[in-house]
CSV table of C-alpha atoms and ligand atoms in Angstrom, one decimal:
chain,number,residue,atom,x,y,z
A,1,MET,CA,-7.7,20.1,11.4
A,2,GLN,CA,-5.0,19.4,14.1
A,3,ILE,CA,-1.5,18.3,13.7
A,4,ILE,CA,-0.5,16.1,16.4
A,5,LYS,CA,3.2,15.1,16.8
A,6,SER,CA,3.2,13.4,20.2
A,7,VAL,CA,2.1,9.7,20.5
A,8,THR,CA,0.7,10.2,24.0
A,9,GLU,CA,-1.3,13.1,22.9
A,10,MET,CA,-2.9,11.4,19.9
A,11,GLN,CA,-3.6,8.4,22.1
A,12,ASN,CA,-5.3,10.6,24.6
A,13,ILE,CA,-7.2,12.5,22.1
A,14,SER,CA,-8.4,9.4,20.1
A,15,GLN,CA,-9.6,7.6,23.2
A,16,LYS,CA,-11.9,10.5,24.1
A,17,LEU,CA,-13.4,11.0,20.7
A,18,ASN,CA,-17.1,10.2,20.7
A,19,GLY,CA,-17.9,8.4,17.3
A,20,LYS,CA,-16.5,6.2,14.7
A,21,ILE,CA,-12.7,6.7,14.0
A,22,GLY,CA,-11.4,6.3,10.4
A,23,PHE,CA,-7.7,6.0,9.9
A,24,VAL,CA,-5.7,6.3,6.7
A,25,PRO,CA,-2.1,5.5,7.3
A,26,THR,CA,0.4,7.2,4.8
A,27,MET,CA,4.0,7.9,4.3
A,28,GLY,CA,3.1,11.3,3.1
A,29,PHE,CA,3.8,12.9,-0.5
A,30,LEU,CA,-0.1,12.5,-1.0
A,31,HIS,CA,-1.8,12.0,-4.3
A,32,GLU,CA,-5.3,11.4,-5.4
A,33,GLY,CA,-5.0,7.7,-4.4
A,34,HIS,CA,-4.7,8.7,-0.7
A,35,LEU,CA,-7.3,11.3,-1.0
A,36,SER,CA,-9.8,8.6,-2.3
A,37,LEU,CA,-9.0,6.9,0.9
A,38,VAL,CA,-9.8,9.9,3.0
A,39,LYS,CA,-13.0,10.5,1.1
A,40,GLU,CA,-14.1,7.0,2.0
A,41,ALA,CA,-13.2,7.6,5.5
A,42,HIS,CA,-15.4,10.6,5.6
A,43,LYS,CA,-18.4,8.6,4.2
A,44,LYS,CA,-18.2,6.0,6.9
A,45,CYS,CA,-16.8,7.8,9.8
A,46,ASP,CA,-17.5,10.6,12.4
A,47,PHE,CA,-13.6,11.5,12.7
A,48,VAL,CA,-10.9,11.0,10.1
A,49,ILE,CA,-7.2,10.7,11.1
A,50,VAL,CA,-4.4,10.4,8.7
A,51,SER,CA,-0.8,9.6,9.7
A,52,ILE,CA,2.3,10.7,7.9
A,53,PHE,CA,5.3,8.8,8.8
A,54,VAL,CA,7.9,7.5,6.5
A,55,ASN,CA,8.5,4.2,8.4
A,56,PRO,CA,12.2,3.2,8.3
A,57,SER,CA,11.5,-0.4,9.5
A,58,GLN,CA,9.7,-1.3,6.1
A,59,PHE,CA,12.7,-0.3,3.8
A,60,LEU,CA,15.6,-2.5,3.3
A,61,PRO,CA,19.1,-1.1,3.8
A,62,ASN,CA,19.7,-0.7,0.0
A,63,GLU,CA,16.3,0.9,-0.5
A,64,ASP,CA,15.1,4.5,-1.0
A,65,LEU,CA,14.4,5.5,2.7
A,66,ASP,CA,16.5,8.7,2.4
A,67,SER,CA,15.2,9.7,-1.0
A,68,TYR,CA,11.7,8.9,-0.5
A,69,PRO,CA,9.7,12.0,-1.6
A,70,ARG,CA,8.5,14.2,1.2
A,71,ASN,CA,6.4,17.3,1.1
A,72,PHE,CA,4.7,18.1,4.5
A,73,GLU,CA,3.4,21.5,3.8
A,74,GLN,CA,1.7,20.4,0.6
A,75,ASP,CA,0.3,17.3,2.5
A,76,VAL,CA,-1.2,19.5,5.2
A,77,LYS,CA,-3.0,21.6,2.6
A,78,LEU,CA,-4.4,18.5,1.1
A,79,LEU,CA,-5.7,17.3,4.3
A,80,SER,CA,-7.6,20.6,5.3
A,81,ASP,CA,-10.8,18.7,5.6
A,82,ILE,CA,-9.9,16.0,8.0
A,83,ASP,CA,-9.8,16.1,11.9
A,84,PHE,CA,-6.3,15.2,12.8
A,85,ILE,CA,-2.8,14.7,11.0
A,86,PHE,CA,-0.8,12.4,13.2
A,87,PHE,CA,2.9,13.3,12.4
A,88,PRO,CA,5.0,11.5,14.9
A,89,GLN,CA,8.7,11.5,15.1
A,90,ASN,CA,11.0,8.5,14.5
A,91,GLU,CA,12.4,8.5,18.2
A,92,ASP,CA,8.8,8.5,19.5
A,93,ILE,CA,7.8,5.6,17.5
A,94,TYR,CA,10.9,3.5,17.6
A,95,PRO,CA,12.9,4.6,20.9
A,96,ASN,CA,16.4,3.2,21.6
A,97,ASP,CA,15.0,0.4,23.6
A,98,TYR,CA,12.3,-0.8,21.0
A,99,LYS,CA,12.2,-4.6,20.8
A,100,THR,CA,8.7,-5.8,19.5
A,101,TRP,CA,8.0,-6.9,15.9
A,102,ILE,CA,5.0,-8.3,14.1
A,103,THR,CA,5.4,-11.0,11.6
A,104,VAL,CA,2.4,-12.2,9.5
A,105,GLU,CA,3.8,-15.6,8.5
A,106,LYS,CA,3.6,-17.2,5.1
A,107,ILE,CA,1.7,-14.5,3.2
A,108,SER,CA,4.5,-12.1,3.9
A,109,ALA,CA,7.1,-14.2,2.5
A,110,GLU,CA,5.6,-14.4,-0.9
A,111,PHE,CA,5.6,-11.9,-3.9
A,112,CYS,CA,7.0,-8.5,-2.7
A,113,GLY,CA,8.3,-10.5,0.5
A,114,LYS,CA,10.8,-12.3,-1.7
A,115,SER,CA,12.5,-9.4,-3.0
A,116,ARG,CA,11.8,-7.4,0.1
A,117,PRO,CA,12.3,-10.0,2.9
A,118,THR,CA,11.6,-7.7,5.9
A,119,HIS,CA,9.3,-5.3,4.5
A,120,PHE,CA,6.0,-6.8,5.7
A,121,LYS,CA,7.4,-7.0,9.3
A,122,GLY,CA,8.1,-3.4,9.2
A,123,VAL,CA,4.5,-2.7,7.7
A,124,ALA,CA,2.7,-4.9,10.0
A,125,THR,CA,4.5,-3.6,13.1
A,126,ILE,CA,4.0,0.1,12.3
A,127,VAL,CA,0.3,-0.4,11.5
A,128,CYS,CA,-0.1,-2.3,14.5
A,129,LYS,CA,1.2,0.5,16.7
A,130,LEU,CA,-0.7,3.2,14.8
A,131,LEU,CA,-3.8,1.4,15.3
A,132,ASN,CA,-3.2,1.3,19.0
A,133,ILE,CA,-2.4,5.1,19.0
A,134,VAL,CA,-5.4,6.3,16.9
A,135,ASN,CA,-7.9,3.7,18.3
A,136,ALA,CA,-9.3,3.1,14.8
A,137,ASP,CA,-12.8,1.7,14.1
A,138,PHE,CA,-12.0,1.5,10.2
A,139,LEU,CA,-8.7,1.2,8.5
A,140,PHE,CA,-8.5,2.4,4.8
A,141,LEU,CA,-6.0,0.9,2.5
A,142,GLY,CA,-5.4,1.1,-1.2
A,143,GLU,CA,-5.8,-2.2,-3.3
A,144,LYS,CA,-2.5,-1.0,-5.3
A,145,ASP,CA,-0.6,-2.7,-2.4
A,146,PHE,CA,-2.7,-5.7,-2.7
A,147,GLN,CA,-0.4,-8.0,-0.6
A,148,GLN,CA,-0.1,-5.3,2.2
A,149,LEU,CA,-3.9,-5.3,2.2
A,150,VAL,CA,-4.3,-9.0,2.8
A,151,VAL,CA,-1.4,-9.1,5.2
A,152,LEU,CA,-3.0,-6.4,7.4
A,153,LYS,CA,-6.5,-7.9,7.1
A,154,GLN,CA,-4.8,-11.1,8.5
A,155,MET,CA,-3.0,-9.1,11.2
A,156,THR,CA,-6.1,-7.4,12.6
A,157,LYS,CA,-8.0,-10.6,12.6
A,158,ASP,CA,-5.3,-12.6,14.3
A,159,LEU,CA,-4.6,-9.9,17.0
A,160,ASN,CA,-8.3,-9.3,17.7
A,161,PHE,CA,-8.3,-5.7,16.7
A,162,LYS,CA,-11.8,-4.1,16.7
A,163,THR,CA,-10.6,-2.4,13.5
A,164,GLU,CA,-12.5,-3.2,10.2
A,165,VAL,CA,-10.2,-3.0,7.3
A,166,ILE,CA,-11.6,-1.3,4.1
A,167,GLY,CA,-9.8,-2.0,0.8
A,168,CYS,CA,-10.4,0.9,-1.7
A,169,PRO,CA,-9.9,0.8,-5.5
A,170,ILE,CA,-6.7,1.7,-7.2
A,171,VAL,CA,-6.6,5.3,-8.6
A,172,ARG,CA,-5.0,5.6,-12.1
A,173,GLU,CA,-3.8,8.5,-14.3
A,174,LYS,CA,-5.8,8.6,-17.6
A,175,SER,CA,-3.1,6.7,-19.2
A,176,GLY,CA,-3.7,3.8,-17.0
A,177,LEU,CA,-0.5,4.2,-14.7
A,178,ALA,CA,-1.4,3.6,-11.0
A,179,LEU,CA,-0.9,6.5,-8.8
A,180,SER,CA,2.2,6.1,-6.6
A,181,SER,CA,4.4,8.5,-4.6
A,182,ARG,CA,7.4,6.6,-6.3
A,183,ASN,CA,6.1,7.8,-9.8
A,184,LYS,CA,8.1,11.0,-9.0
A,185,TYR,CA,11.4,9.0,-9.7
A,186,LEU,CA,10.4,8.3,-13.3
A,187,SER,CA,11.7,10.5,-16.2
A,188,GLU,CA,9.4,11.3,-19.0
A,189,ILE,CA,10.6,8.3,-21.1
A,190,GLU,CA,10.3,5.9,-17.9
A,191,ARG,CA,6.9,7.2,-17.4
A,192,LYS,CA,5.9,6.0,-20.9
A,193,ASN,CA,7.6,2.6,-20.4
A,194,ALA,CA,6.0,2.3,-17.1
A,195,LEU,CA,2.6,2.0,-18.8
A,196,SER,CA,3.6,-1.5,-19.7
A,197,LEU,CA,2.4,-2.6,-16.3
A,198,PHE,CA,-1.2,-1.7,-16.9
A,199,GLU,CA,-0.9,-2.8,-20.5
A,200,ALA,CA,0.2,-6.3,-19.3
A,201,LEU,CA,-2.6,-6.4,-16.7
A,202,GLN,CA,-5.2,-5.5,-19.3
A,203,LEU,CA,-3.7,-8.2,-21.6
A,204,ALA,CA,-4.4,-10.8,-18.9
A,205,LYS,CA,-8.0,-9.4,-18.6
A,206,ILE,CA,-8.5,-9.6,-22.6
A,207,ASN,CA,-7.0,-13.2,-22.5
A,208,PHE,CA,-9.4,-14.4,-19.8
A,209,LYS,CA,-12.4,-13.0,-21.9
A,210,ASN,CA,-11.0,-14.9,-25.0
A,211,GLY,CA,-10.7,-18.2,-22.9
A,212,ILE,CA,-6.9,-18.0,-22.6
A,213,VAL,CA,-6.8,-19.0,-19.0
A,214,ASP,CA,-3.6,-20.8,-18.5
A,215,SER,CA,-1.6,-18.9,-15.9
A,216,GLN,CA,2.0,-19.7,-17.2
A,217,LYS,CA,0.8,-18.8,-20.8
A,218,ASN,CA,-0.6,-15.4,-19.4
A,219,ILE,CA,2.6,-14.7,-17.4
A,220,SER,CA,5.0,-15.4,-20.3
A,221,GLN,CA,2.9,-13.2,-22.6
A,222,MET,CA,2.8,-10.4,-19.9
A,223,GLN,CA,6.5,-10.7,-19.3
A,224,ARG,CA,7.2,-10.3,-23.0
A,225,LEU,CA,5.3,-7.1,-23.2
A,226,ILE,CA,6.8,-5.6,-20.4
A,227,GLU,CA,10.5,-6.4,-21.5
A,228,GLU,CA,9.6,-5.3,-25.0
A,229,LYS,CA,9.0,-1.8,-23.3
A,230,GLY,CA,12.4,-2.0,-21.3
A,231,GLY,CA,11.0,-3.2,-17.9
A,232,VAL,CA,12.5,-5.7,-15.8
A,233,VAL,CA,10.2,-8.2,-14.1
A,234,ASP,CA,10.5,-8.7,-10.4
A,235,TYR,CA,7.4,-11.0,-10.4
A,236,ILE,CA,4.1,-11.8,-12.1
A,237,GLU,CA,1.8,-14.0,-10.2
A,238,ILE,CA,-1.9,-15.0,-10.7
A,239,ILE,CA,-3.5,-15.6,-7.2
A,240,ASP,CA,-6.7,-16.5,-5.4
A,241,SER,CA,-7.5,-12.9,-4.0
A,242,GLN,CA,-8.7,-14.4,-0.5
A,243,ASN,CA,-5.7,-16.3,0.4
A,244,LEU,CA,-3.0,-15.3,-2.1
A,245,GLU,CA,-2.4,-18.8,-3.2
A,246,LYS,CA,-1.0,-19.2,-6.7
A,247,ILE,CA,-3.5,-20.6,-9.2
A,248,SER,CA,-2.7,-22.4,-12.4
A,249,LYS,CA,-5.8,-21.1,-14.3
A,250,LEU,CA,-7.4,-17.6,-14.4
A,251,LYS,CA,-10.8,-17.5,-12.8
A,252,GLU,CA,-13.4,-14.9,-12.2
A,253,ARG,CA,-12.2,-12.5,-9.6
A,254,CYS,CA,-8.6,-13.8,-9.2
A,255,ARG,CA,-5.9,-11.1,-9.1
A,256,VAL,CA,-2.8,-10.8,-11.1
A,257,LEU,CA,0.1,-9.1,-9.3
A,258,ILE,CA,3.0,-7.7,-10.8
A,259,ALA,CA,6.2,-5.9,-9.6
A,260,VAL,CA,8.5,-4.4,-12.4
A,261,PHE,CA,11.8,-2.3,-12.3
A,262,ILE,CA,11.7,0.6,-14.5
A,263,ASP,CA,15.3,1.4,-14.5
A,264,LYS,CA,16.0,1.8,-10.8
A,265,THR,CA,12.2,2.4,-9.8
A,266,ARG,CA,10.4,-0.6,-8.6
A,267,LEU,CA,6.6,-0.2,-9.3
A,268,ILE,CA,3.8,-2.5,-8.3
A,269,ASP,CA,0.3,-3.0,-9.8
A,270,ASN,CA,-2.5,-5.5,-9.9
A,271,ILE,CA,-5.9,-6.1,-11.4
A,272,GLU,CA,-9.0,-8.2,-10.6
A,273,ILE,CA,-10.0,-10.4,-13.3
B,301,PAF,O1,1.2,1.9,2.1
B,301,PAF,C1,1.9,2.6,2.8
B,301,PAF,O2,2.0,3.8,2.5
B,301,PAF,C2,2.7,2.1,4.1
B,301,PAF,O3,3.1,0.8,3.7
B,301,PAF,C3,1.8,2.2,5.3
B,301,PAF,C4,0.7,1.5,5.3
B,301,PAF,C5,1.6,3.7,5.5
B,301,PAF,C6,2.9,1.9,6.4
B,301,PAF,O4,3.8,2.7,6.7
């Protein structure tokens, strides 16, 4: 495994690789969720590249850019079986004269985009740049950030990338809590309260089995459950998985998306019905 810091060097190397390149973009502080993406990349590709870059442009000014958990040494250990870690510096990615931004319209403005208005512009821009740098044939993303997955599928399609986007299942703790680097912010009691996200999603699944399909009714019940455990709901939405359109009744293979504040920590999760 090689650690590459320079954009030009990474670009030169990736252009010369003879075989399929699988790419896993990350912001570091890796957990089993990230490693499941690496595992998928290994299965499908000849070379695996993981980027570690806490992308400032996807954080709003009031968000946790400075406190976002980082542990490069531990990440390197966890990635010993890949080919390249791309670890660029901020100045190399966003030099002083940087001016180009990618906006995936409409679907970026919904859900997380409402409370984090410039977030997906930052995500789309960095992933677009990274794909150009690492020359990826396959891009592996977790379904936990479901809206991000749909936004990036749209971007790669609209901009004629050769890259195929592969969504991988959410990895959960035994308790049901979806793995996230931001779980580090949770105290012991908040961790328990955070289980309400998964419980609420399960409730929607059970309701669907029992024929309770009205979206509004499901959303209200989920909201009550979360609030009883001290969570503050940012949004709960029931959507068509393909186009992110809200639907009034639950149906097979639709998605339920939620974002909840557990004290100051904003967590997202979702489930396929
Ligand atoms: O999902 C993430 O960790 C980030 O949004 C990504 C895709 C690495 C872009 O910075």
